[in-house]
CSV table of C-alpha atoms in Angstrom, one decimal:
chain,number,residue,atom,x,y,z
A,1,MET,CA,29.5,3.8,-12.0
A,2,LYS,CA,27.5,5.8,-14.5
A,3,VAL,CA,23.7,5.7,-14.5
A,4,VAL,CA,21.7,6.6,-17.6
A,5,VAL,CA,17.9,6.9,-17.5
A,6,LEU,CA,16.0,6.6,-20.7
A,7,ARG,CA,13.5,9.5,-20.5
A,8,ASP,CA,11.3,8.8,-23.6
A,9,ARG,CA,8.2,10.8,-22.6
A,10,GLY,CA,6.7,11.0,-26.1
A,11,SER,CA,6.0,14.3,-27.6
A,12,THR,CA,3.9,16.8,-25.6
A,13,LEU,CA,3.4,18.7,-28.9
A,14,ALA,CA,2.0,15.5,-30.4
A,15,VAL,CA,-0.6,15.2,-27.6
A,16,VAL,CA,-1.7,18.8,-28.0
A,17,PHE,CA,-1.8,18.4,-31.8
A,18,ILE,CA,-3.9,15.2,-31.6
A,19,LEU,CA,-6.4,16.9,-29.2
A,20,ILE,CA,-6.7,20.1,-31.3
A,21,PHE,CA,-7.0,18.2,-34.5
A,22,MET,CA,-9.6,15.8,-33.0
A,23,VAL,CA,-11.7,18.8,-31.8
A,24,ALA,CA,-11.4,20.6,-35.1
A,25,PHE,CA,-12.2,17.5,-37.1
A,26,MET,CA,-15.1,16.2,-34.9
A,27,ALA,CA,-16.9,19.5,-34.4
A,28,PRO,CA,-18.3,19.7,-38.0
A,29,LEU,CA,-19.2,16.0,-37.9
A,30,ILE,CA,-21.1,16.3,-34.7
A,31,TYR,CA,-22.9,19.4,-36.1
A,32,MET,CA,-23.8,17.5,-39.2
A,33,PHE,CA,-25.1,14.6,-37.1
A,34,LEU,CA,-27.3,16.8,-35.0
A,35,SER,CA,-28.7,18.7,-38.0
A,36,ALA,CA,-28.9,16.0,-40.6
A,37,ALA,CA,-32.4,14.7,-41.5
A,38,GLY,CA,-31.1,11.3,-42.8
A,39,GLY,CA,-27.9,9.3,-43.0
A,40,THR,CA,-27.3,9.4,-39.3
A,41,LEU,CA,-26.2,5.8,-39.1
A,42,PHE,CA,-23.4,6.5,-41.6
A,43,LEU,CA,-22.3,9.6,-39.6
A,44,MET,CA,-22.3,7.7,-36.4
A,45,LEU,CA,-20.1,5.0,-37.9
A,46,PHE,CA,-17.7,7.6,-39.4
A,47,ILE,CA,-17.5,9.4,-36.0
A,48,ALA,CA,-16.8,6.2,-34.2
A,49,PHE,CA,-14.1,5.3,-36.7
A,50,ALA,CA,-12.5,8.7,-36.3
A,51,LEU,CA,-12.6,8.5,-32.5
A,52,LEU,CA,-10.9,5.1,-32.7
A,53,ILE,CA,-8.0,6.5,-34.9
A,54,PHE,CA,-7.5,9.5,-32.7
A,55,GLY,CA,-7.8,7.6,-29.5
A,56,GLY,CA,-5.3,5.0,-30.6
A,57,GLY,CA,-2.7,7.7,-31.4
A,58,LEU,CA,-3.4,9.4,-28.0
A,59,TYR,CA,-3.1,6.1,-26.2
A,60,GLY,CA,0.2,5.3,-27.8
A,61,VAL,CA,1.7,8.7,-26.6
A,62,ILE,CA,0.3,8.3,-23.1
A,63,ARG,CA,1.6,4.8,-22.9
A,64,VAL,CA,5.2,5.9,-23.7
A,65,ARG,CA,5.0,8.7,-21.1
A,66,SER,CA,3.7,6.4,-18.4
A,67,ALA,CA,6.4,3.8,-19.0
A,68,SER,CA,9.1,6.5,-18.9
A,69,LYS,CA,7.7,7.9,-15.6
A,70,LYS,CA,7.9,4.4,-14.0
A,71,ALA,CA,11.6,4.1,-15.0
A,72,GLU,CA,12.2,7.6,-13.5
A,73,ALA,CA,10.4,6.7,-10.3
A,74,PHE,CA,12.7,3.6,-10.0
A,75,PHE,CA,15.8,5.8,-10.5
A,76,SER,CA,14.6,8.3,-7.9
A,77,ALA,CA,14.0,5.5,-5.3
A,78,ALA,CA,17.1,3.5,-5.9
A,79,GLU,CA,20.6,3.9,-4.6
A,80,PHE,CA,23.4,3.2,-7.1
A,81,SER,CA,26.9,2.1,-6.1
A,82,ASP,CA,29.9,0.7,-8.0
A,83,SER,CA,28.8,-2.9,-7.1
A,84,ALA,CA,25.0,-2.9,-6.8
A,85,VAL,CA,21.6,-1.2,-7.1
A,86,SER,CA,19.5,-1.0,-4.0
A,87,ILE,CA,15.9,0.1,-3.4
A,88,PRO,CA,13.7,0.3,-0.3
A,89,GLY,CA,11.9,-3.0,0.3
A,90,GLU,CA,12.1,-6.3,-1.6
A,91,MET,CA,11.1,-7.0,-5.2
A,92,ASP,CA,11.0,-9.9,-7.5
A,93,PHE,CA,13.1,-9.7,-10.7
A,94,GLU,CA,14.5,-11.9,-13.5
A,95,VAL,CA,18.2,-12.0,-14.3
A,96,GLY,CA,19.2,-12.7,-17.9
A,97,VAL,CA,20.1,-11.2,-21.3
A,98,LEU,CA,18.1,-8.6,-23.2
A,99,GLU,CA,18.4,-8.6,-27.0
A,100,MET,CA,17.0,-5.8,-29.1
A,101,ARG,CA,17.0,-4.9,-32.8
A,102,GLY,CA,15.7,-1.7,-34.4
A,103,TRP,CA,15.0,-1.0,-38.1
A,104,TRP,CA,13.0,1.3,-40.3
A,105,SER,CA,10.4,0.4,-43.0
A,106,GLY,CA,8.5,2.4,-45.6
A,107,GLY,CA,9.4,5.1,-48.0
A,108,LYS,CA,8.9,8.8,-47.2
A,109,ASN,CA,6.7,8.1,-44.2
A,110,ARG,CA,9.0,5.6,-42.5
A,111,THR,CA,8.1,3.7,-39.4
A,112,TYR,CA,10.6,2.6,-36.7
A,113,HIS,CA,10.2,-1.0,-35.5
A,114,VAL,CA,11.8,-2.7,-32.4
A,115,SER,CA,12.0,-6.4,-31.5
A,116,ARG,CA,12.8,-7.3,-27.9
A,117,LYS,CA,13.7,-10.6,-26.4
A,118,PHE,CA,14.5,-11.1,-22.7
A,119,THR,CA,16.0,-14.5,-21.9
A,120,ALA,CA,15.7,-15.2,-18.2
A,121,GLU,CA,18.5,-17.2,-16.7
A,122,ARG,CA,17.2,-17.1,-13.1
A,123,MET,CA,14.7,-15.4,-10.8
A,124,SER,CA,15.5,-13.6,-7.6
A,125,ARG,CA,14.0,-11.7,-4.8
A,126,GLY,CA,15.5,-9.0,-2.6
A,127,PRO,CA,16.2,-5.3,-2.1
A,128,ARG,CA,19.6,-5.4,-3.9
A,129,ILE,CA,20.8,-6.2,-7.4
A,130,PRO,CA,24.5,-6.7,-7.8
A,131,PHE,CA,26.1,-5.2,-10.9
A,132,ILE,CA,26.5,-7.9,-13.6
A,133,ASP,CA,29.9,-7.9,-15.2
A,134,GLY,CA,29.0,-9.8,-18.3
A,135,GLU,CA,29.8,-9.5,-22.0
A,136,PHE,CA,27.7,-7.1,-24.1
A,137,LYS,CA,27.7,-5.9,-27.7
A,138,ALA,CA,26.1,-2.8,-29.2
A,139,ALA,CA,26.1,-1.8,-32.9
A,140,VAL,CA,23.6,1.0,-33.6
A,141,TYR,CA,23.5,3.6,-36.4
A,142,SER,CA,22.7,7.2,-35.6
A,143,ASP,CA,19.0,6.7,-36.8
A,144,GLY,CA,18.5,3.7,-34.4
A,145,THR,CA,19.1,0.9,-36.9
A,146,GLY,CA,21.1,-1.9,-35.3
A,147,PHE,CA,21.2,-4.3,-32.3
A,148,ILE,CA,22.1,-4.5,-28.6
A,149,ARG,CA,22.7,-7.6,-26.5
A,150,ALA,CA,23.5,-7.1,-22.9
A,151,PRO,CA,23.1,-8.6,-19.4
A,152,ALA,CA,19.9,-7.2,-17.9
A,153,VAL,CA,17.5,-7.4,-15.0
A,154,ARG,CA,13.7,-7.1,-15.5
A,155,VAL,CA,11.6,-6.1,-12.4
A,156,LEU,CA,8.5,-8.2,-11.9
A,157,SER,CA,7.0,-6.5,-8.8
A,158,GLU,CA,4.8,-3.4,-8.6
A,159,PRO,CA,5.2,-0.4,-8.6
A,160,TYR,CA,8.2,-0.9,-10.8
A,161,ARG,CA,7.0,-3.8,-12.9
A,162,ASP,CA,8.7,-4.0,-16.4
A,163,VAL,CA,11.5,-1.6,-15.4
A,164,VAL,CA,14.6,-3.0,-17.0
A,165,LEU,CA,18.3,-2.5,-16.1
A,166,LEU,CA,21.0,-3.0,-18.7
A,167,PHE,CA,24.6,-3.5,-17.5
A,168,LEU,CA,27.4,-2.2,-19.8
A,169,THR,CA,30.6,-3.2,-18.0
A,170,SER,CA,33.9,-1.3,-18.6
A,171,LYS,CA,35.9,-4.5,-18.0
A,172,GLY,CA,37.7,-5.9,-21.0
A,173,ARG,CA,40.6,-5.2,-23.3
A,174,VAL,CA,41.2,-5.0,-27.0
A,175,GLU,CA,43.3,-7.9,-28.3
A,176,GLY,CA,45.5,-8.1,-31.4
A,177,GLU,CA,47.4,-6.0,-33.8
A,178,GLY,CA,47.9,-6.0,-37.5
A,179,THR,CA,48.1,-4.1,-40.8
A,180,VAL,CA,45.4,-3.5,-43.4
A,181,THR,CA,46.7,-2.8,-46.9
A,182,VAL,CA,44.3,-1.4,-49.6
A,183,SER,CA,45.5,-0.5,-53.1
A,184,THR,CA,44.8,0.0,-56.8
A,185,GLN,CA,47.2,0.6,-59.7
A,186,GLU,CA,47.5,4.3,-58.8
A,187,ASP,CA,46.8,4.4,-55.1
A,188,SER,CA,47.8,2.6,-51.9
A,189,ALA,CA,47.3,2.9,-48.2
A,190,GLN,CA,48.5,1.0,-45.2
A,191,VAL,CA,46.6,1.0,-41.9
A,192,SER,CA,48.5,-0.3,-38.8
A,193,PHE,CA,46.4,-1.0,-35.7
A,194,ARG,CA,46.8,-2.5,-32.2
A,195,GLY,CA,44.8,-2.9,-29.1
A,196,ASP,CA,45.6,-0.6,-26.2
A,197,GLY,CA,43.6,-1.4,-23.1
A,198,LYS,CA,40.0,-0.4,-24.0
A,199,LEU,CA,41.1,1.4,-27.1
A,200,ILE,CA,41.7,0.4,-30.7
A,201,ARG,CA,44.3,2.8,-32.1
A,202,GLY,CA,46.4,3.0,-35.2
A,203,SER,CA,48.0,5.1,-38.0
A,204,VAL,CA,47.5,5.6,-41.7
A,205,TYR,CA,50.1,6.1,-44.4
A,206,SER,CA,49.2,6.5,-48.0
A,207,THR,CA,50.3,7.4,-51.5
A,208,LEU,CA,47.3,8.8,-53.4
A,209,THR,CA,47.0,9.8,-57.1
A,210,LYS,CA,43.3,9.4,-58.0
A,211,ALA,CA,41.9,8.7,-54.6
A,212,ARG,CA,40.7,11.7,-52.6
A,213,ARG,CA,41.4,10.3,-49.2
A,214,VAL,CA,41.6,7.2,-47.0
A,215,LYS,CA,38.9,6.4,-44.5
A,216,VAL,CA,39.2,4.1,-41.6
A,217,ALA,CA,35.9,2.5,-40.4
A,218,LEU,CA,34.7,0.2,-37.7
A,219,THR,CA,31.9,-2.4,-38.1
A,220,THR,CA,30.9,-5.8,-37.0
A,221,GLU,CA,29.0,-8.9,-38.2
A,222,GLY,CA,25.2,-8.4,-38.5
A,223,PHE,CA,25.6,-4.6,-38.9
A,224,SER,CA,25.3,-3.0,-42.3
A,225,PHE,CA,26.7,0.4,-41.4
A,226,GLU,CA,30.1,1.7,-40.4
A,227,LYS,CA,31.5,4.1,-37.9
A,228,ILE,CA,34.1,6.3,-39.4
A,229,LEU,CA,37.2,6.7,-37.2
A,230,GLY,CA,39.1,9.0,-39.4
A,231,ALA,CA,39.7,10.3,-42.9
A,232,GLY,CA,42.7,11.9,-44.7
A,233,THR,CA,45.9,11.0,-46.3
A,234,SER,CA,48.2,10.3,-43.3
A,235,PHE,CA,46.7,10.4,-39.8
A,236,GLU,CA,46.3,8.6,-36.5
A,237,PHE,CA,43.0,7.3,-35.0
A,238,SER,CA,41.7,5.8,-31.9
A,239,THR,CA,38.3,4.9,-30.4
A,240,LEU,CA,37.0,3.3,-27.2
A,241,MET,CA,35.6,-0.1,-27.5
A,242,LEU,CA,34.2,-0.2,-24.0
A,243,PRO,CA,32.6,2.5,-21.8
A,244,GLU,CA,35.1,4.6,-19.8
A,245,GLU,CA,33.2,3.5,-16.7
A,246,SER,CA,30.7,0.8,-16.0
A,247,THR,CA,27.2,1.9,-16.9
A,248,VAL,CA,23.7,1.0,-15.8
A,249,VAL,CA,20.9,1.9,-18.2
A,250,VAL,CA,17.4,2.3,-16.6
A,251,GLY,CA,14.4,2.0,-18.9
A,252,ASN,CA,11.1,0.3,-19.4
A,253,TYR,CA,10.9,-3.0,-21.2
A,254,LYS,CA,7.9,-1.8,-23.3
A,255,THR,CA,9.7,1.2,-24.7
A,256,VAL,CA,13.4,0.7,-24.5
A,257,SER,CA,15.0,0.5,-28.0
A,258,PRO,CA,18.4,0.7,-29.7
A,259,ARG,CA,17.5,4.2,-30.8
A,260,SER,CA,16.8,5.5,-27.3
A,261,LEU,CA,19.9,3.8,-25.9
A,262,ALA,CA,22.2,5.2,-28.5
A,263,GLY,CA,20.6,8.6,-28.2
A,264,SER,CA,21.3,8.6,-24.4
A,265,LEU,CA,24.9,7.7,-25.0
A,266,GLY,CA,25.7,10.5,-27.4
A,267,GLY,CA,23.4,10.1,-30.4
A,268,GLU,CA,26.1,9.1,-32.9
A,269,THR,CA,26.8,5.7,-34.4
A,270,LEU,CA,27.5,3.3,-31.5
A,271,ILE,CA,29.8,0.3,-31.9
A,272,MET,CA,31.3,-1.2,-28.7
A,273,GLY,CA,31.3,-4.2,-26.5
A,274,HIS,CA,32.9,-7.7,-26.5
A,275,GLY,CA,33.5,-10.2,-29.3
A,276,GLU,CA,34.8,-9.8,-32.8
A,277,PHE,CA,34.9,-6.5,-34.7
A,278,THR,CA,36.2,-5.4,-38.1
A,279,LEU,CA,38.6,-2.6,-38.9
A,280,ARG,CA,38.1,-1.5,-42.5
A,281,ALA,CA,40.4,0.6,-44.8
A,282,ILE,CA,38.7,2.4,-47.6
A,283,LEU,CA,40.1,4.3,-50.6
A,284,ASP,CA,37.6,7.1,-51.5
A,285,ILE,CA,38.0,7.4,-55.3
A,286,ARG,CA,36.0,10.1,-57.1
A,287,LEU,CA,33.4,8.8,-59.6
A,288,ARG,CA,34.3,5.2,-58.8
A,289,PRO,CA,33.2,2.6,-56.2
A,290,ASP,CA,35.3,2.6,-53.0
A,291,VAL,CA,38.0,0.1,-52.7
A,292,LYS,CA,38.1,-1.7,-49.3
A,293,ALA,CA,40.2,-4.1,-47.3
A,294,GLU,CA,39.6,-5.2,-43.7
A,295,GLU,CA,41.0,-7.2,-40.8
A,296,PRO,CA,39.2,-8.5,-37.6
A,297,PHE,CA,40.2,-7.9,-34.0
A,298,ARG,CA,38.6,-9.0,-30.7
A,299,VAL,CA,37.6,-7.4,-27.4
A,300,GLU,CA,37.9,-9.9,-24.6
A,301,MET,CA,36.2,-9.9,-21.3
A,302,GLU,CA,38.5,-9.7,-18.3
A,303,THR,CA,38.0,-12.6,-15.9
A,304,GLY,CA,39.0,-12.6,-12.3
A,305,GLU,CA,37.9,-12.1,-8.7
A,306,VAL,CA,35.4,-9.3,-9.5
A,307,GLU,CA,33.2,-11.5,-11.7
A,308,GLU,CA,33.4,-14.5,-9.3
A,309,SER,CA,32.4,-12.4,-6.3
A,310,GLY,CA,29.4,-11.0,-8.3
A,311,GLU,CA,28.2,-14.5,-9.1
A,312,ASN,CA,28.7,-15.6,-5.5
A,313,GLU,CA,26.6,-12.7,-4.3
A,314,PHE,CA,23.6,-13.8,-6.3
A,315,GLN,CA,24.1,-17.4,-5.1
A,316,GLU,CA,24.5,-16.6,-1.4
A,317,GLY,CA,22.0,-13.8,-1.2
A,318,TRP,CA,19.1,-15.6,-2.8
A,319,GLY,CA,19.9,-19.2,-2.3
A,320,PHE,CA,21.1,-20.3,-5.8
């Protein structure tokens, strides 16, 4: 089992910059306050407002660093095996599903936003958390725009309160096969694909006159971006739709985001999981809009003794 810790400490450079700028900005104001004969009330209000702004920025960075340290402390204390996560002593935790969505707003000075929703299905207490082999889905662009939905555990007890574990199982298989044909009067391309275990793989054959190349892309419902799997005239492509090995992601509920998760798993556009996905064939034509055609395929969760035993372990171990 692979373990990933989200170490989002915030920028040390940002802390230093805020402190230096605050000192440089406040020193003249304090001097004016001490030497001014009048207008001291206005200066006091202005200084208080400036301290509030700088203090808010500093608090935000410190909060991120503190949350990251709590997740790292949990990782250091826990023991991870292929079937469970164990820590010294007992703790209270919720078992459920974590849904996150990240997006950007603004123009040049953009701001990253995250919405989080943890839906608790049951509460438990104990020193051991069995690995949850449940369906998940992740579609995140390289800048953090996108969504993640995965089985998760949220710790309720100190000193690890709000530490969250996301479970990305490797169990599943890509189902289906087909052909995507995209054409114009001058160009045509045929993309054949099939499921091969955890992989979606295929080949491209084309006859191009005006089009520069054919691109094969992967996307899914609710995601406005694409992951390019290959480009050219005739080529083969493949990509994993599930992790090579089951993965536990350790983070803090207050700071975990699609951007931090995708960054920890390679930093590129991330599309994987269970459910329905779309394979898209694209004719890249110079000075004209792209011509597209697409076909859906599915990634199905494997069911069997492993899932049943995991469910029974929750029921027997904590009385459910």
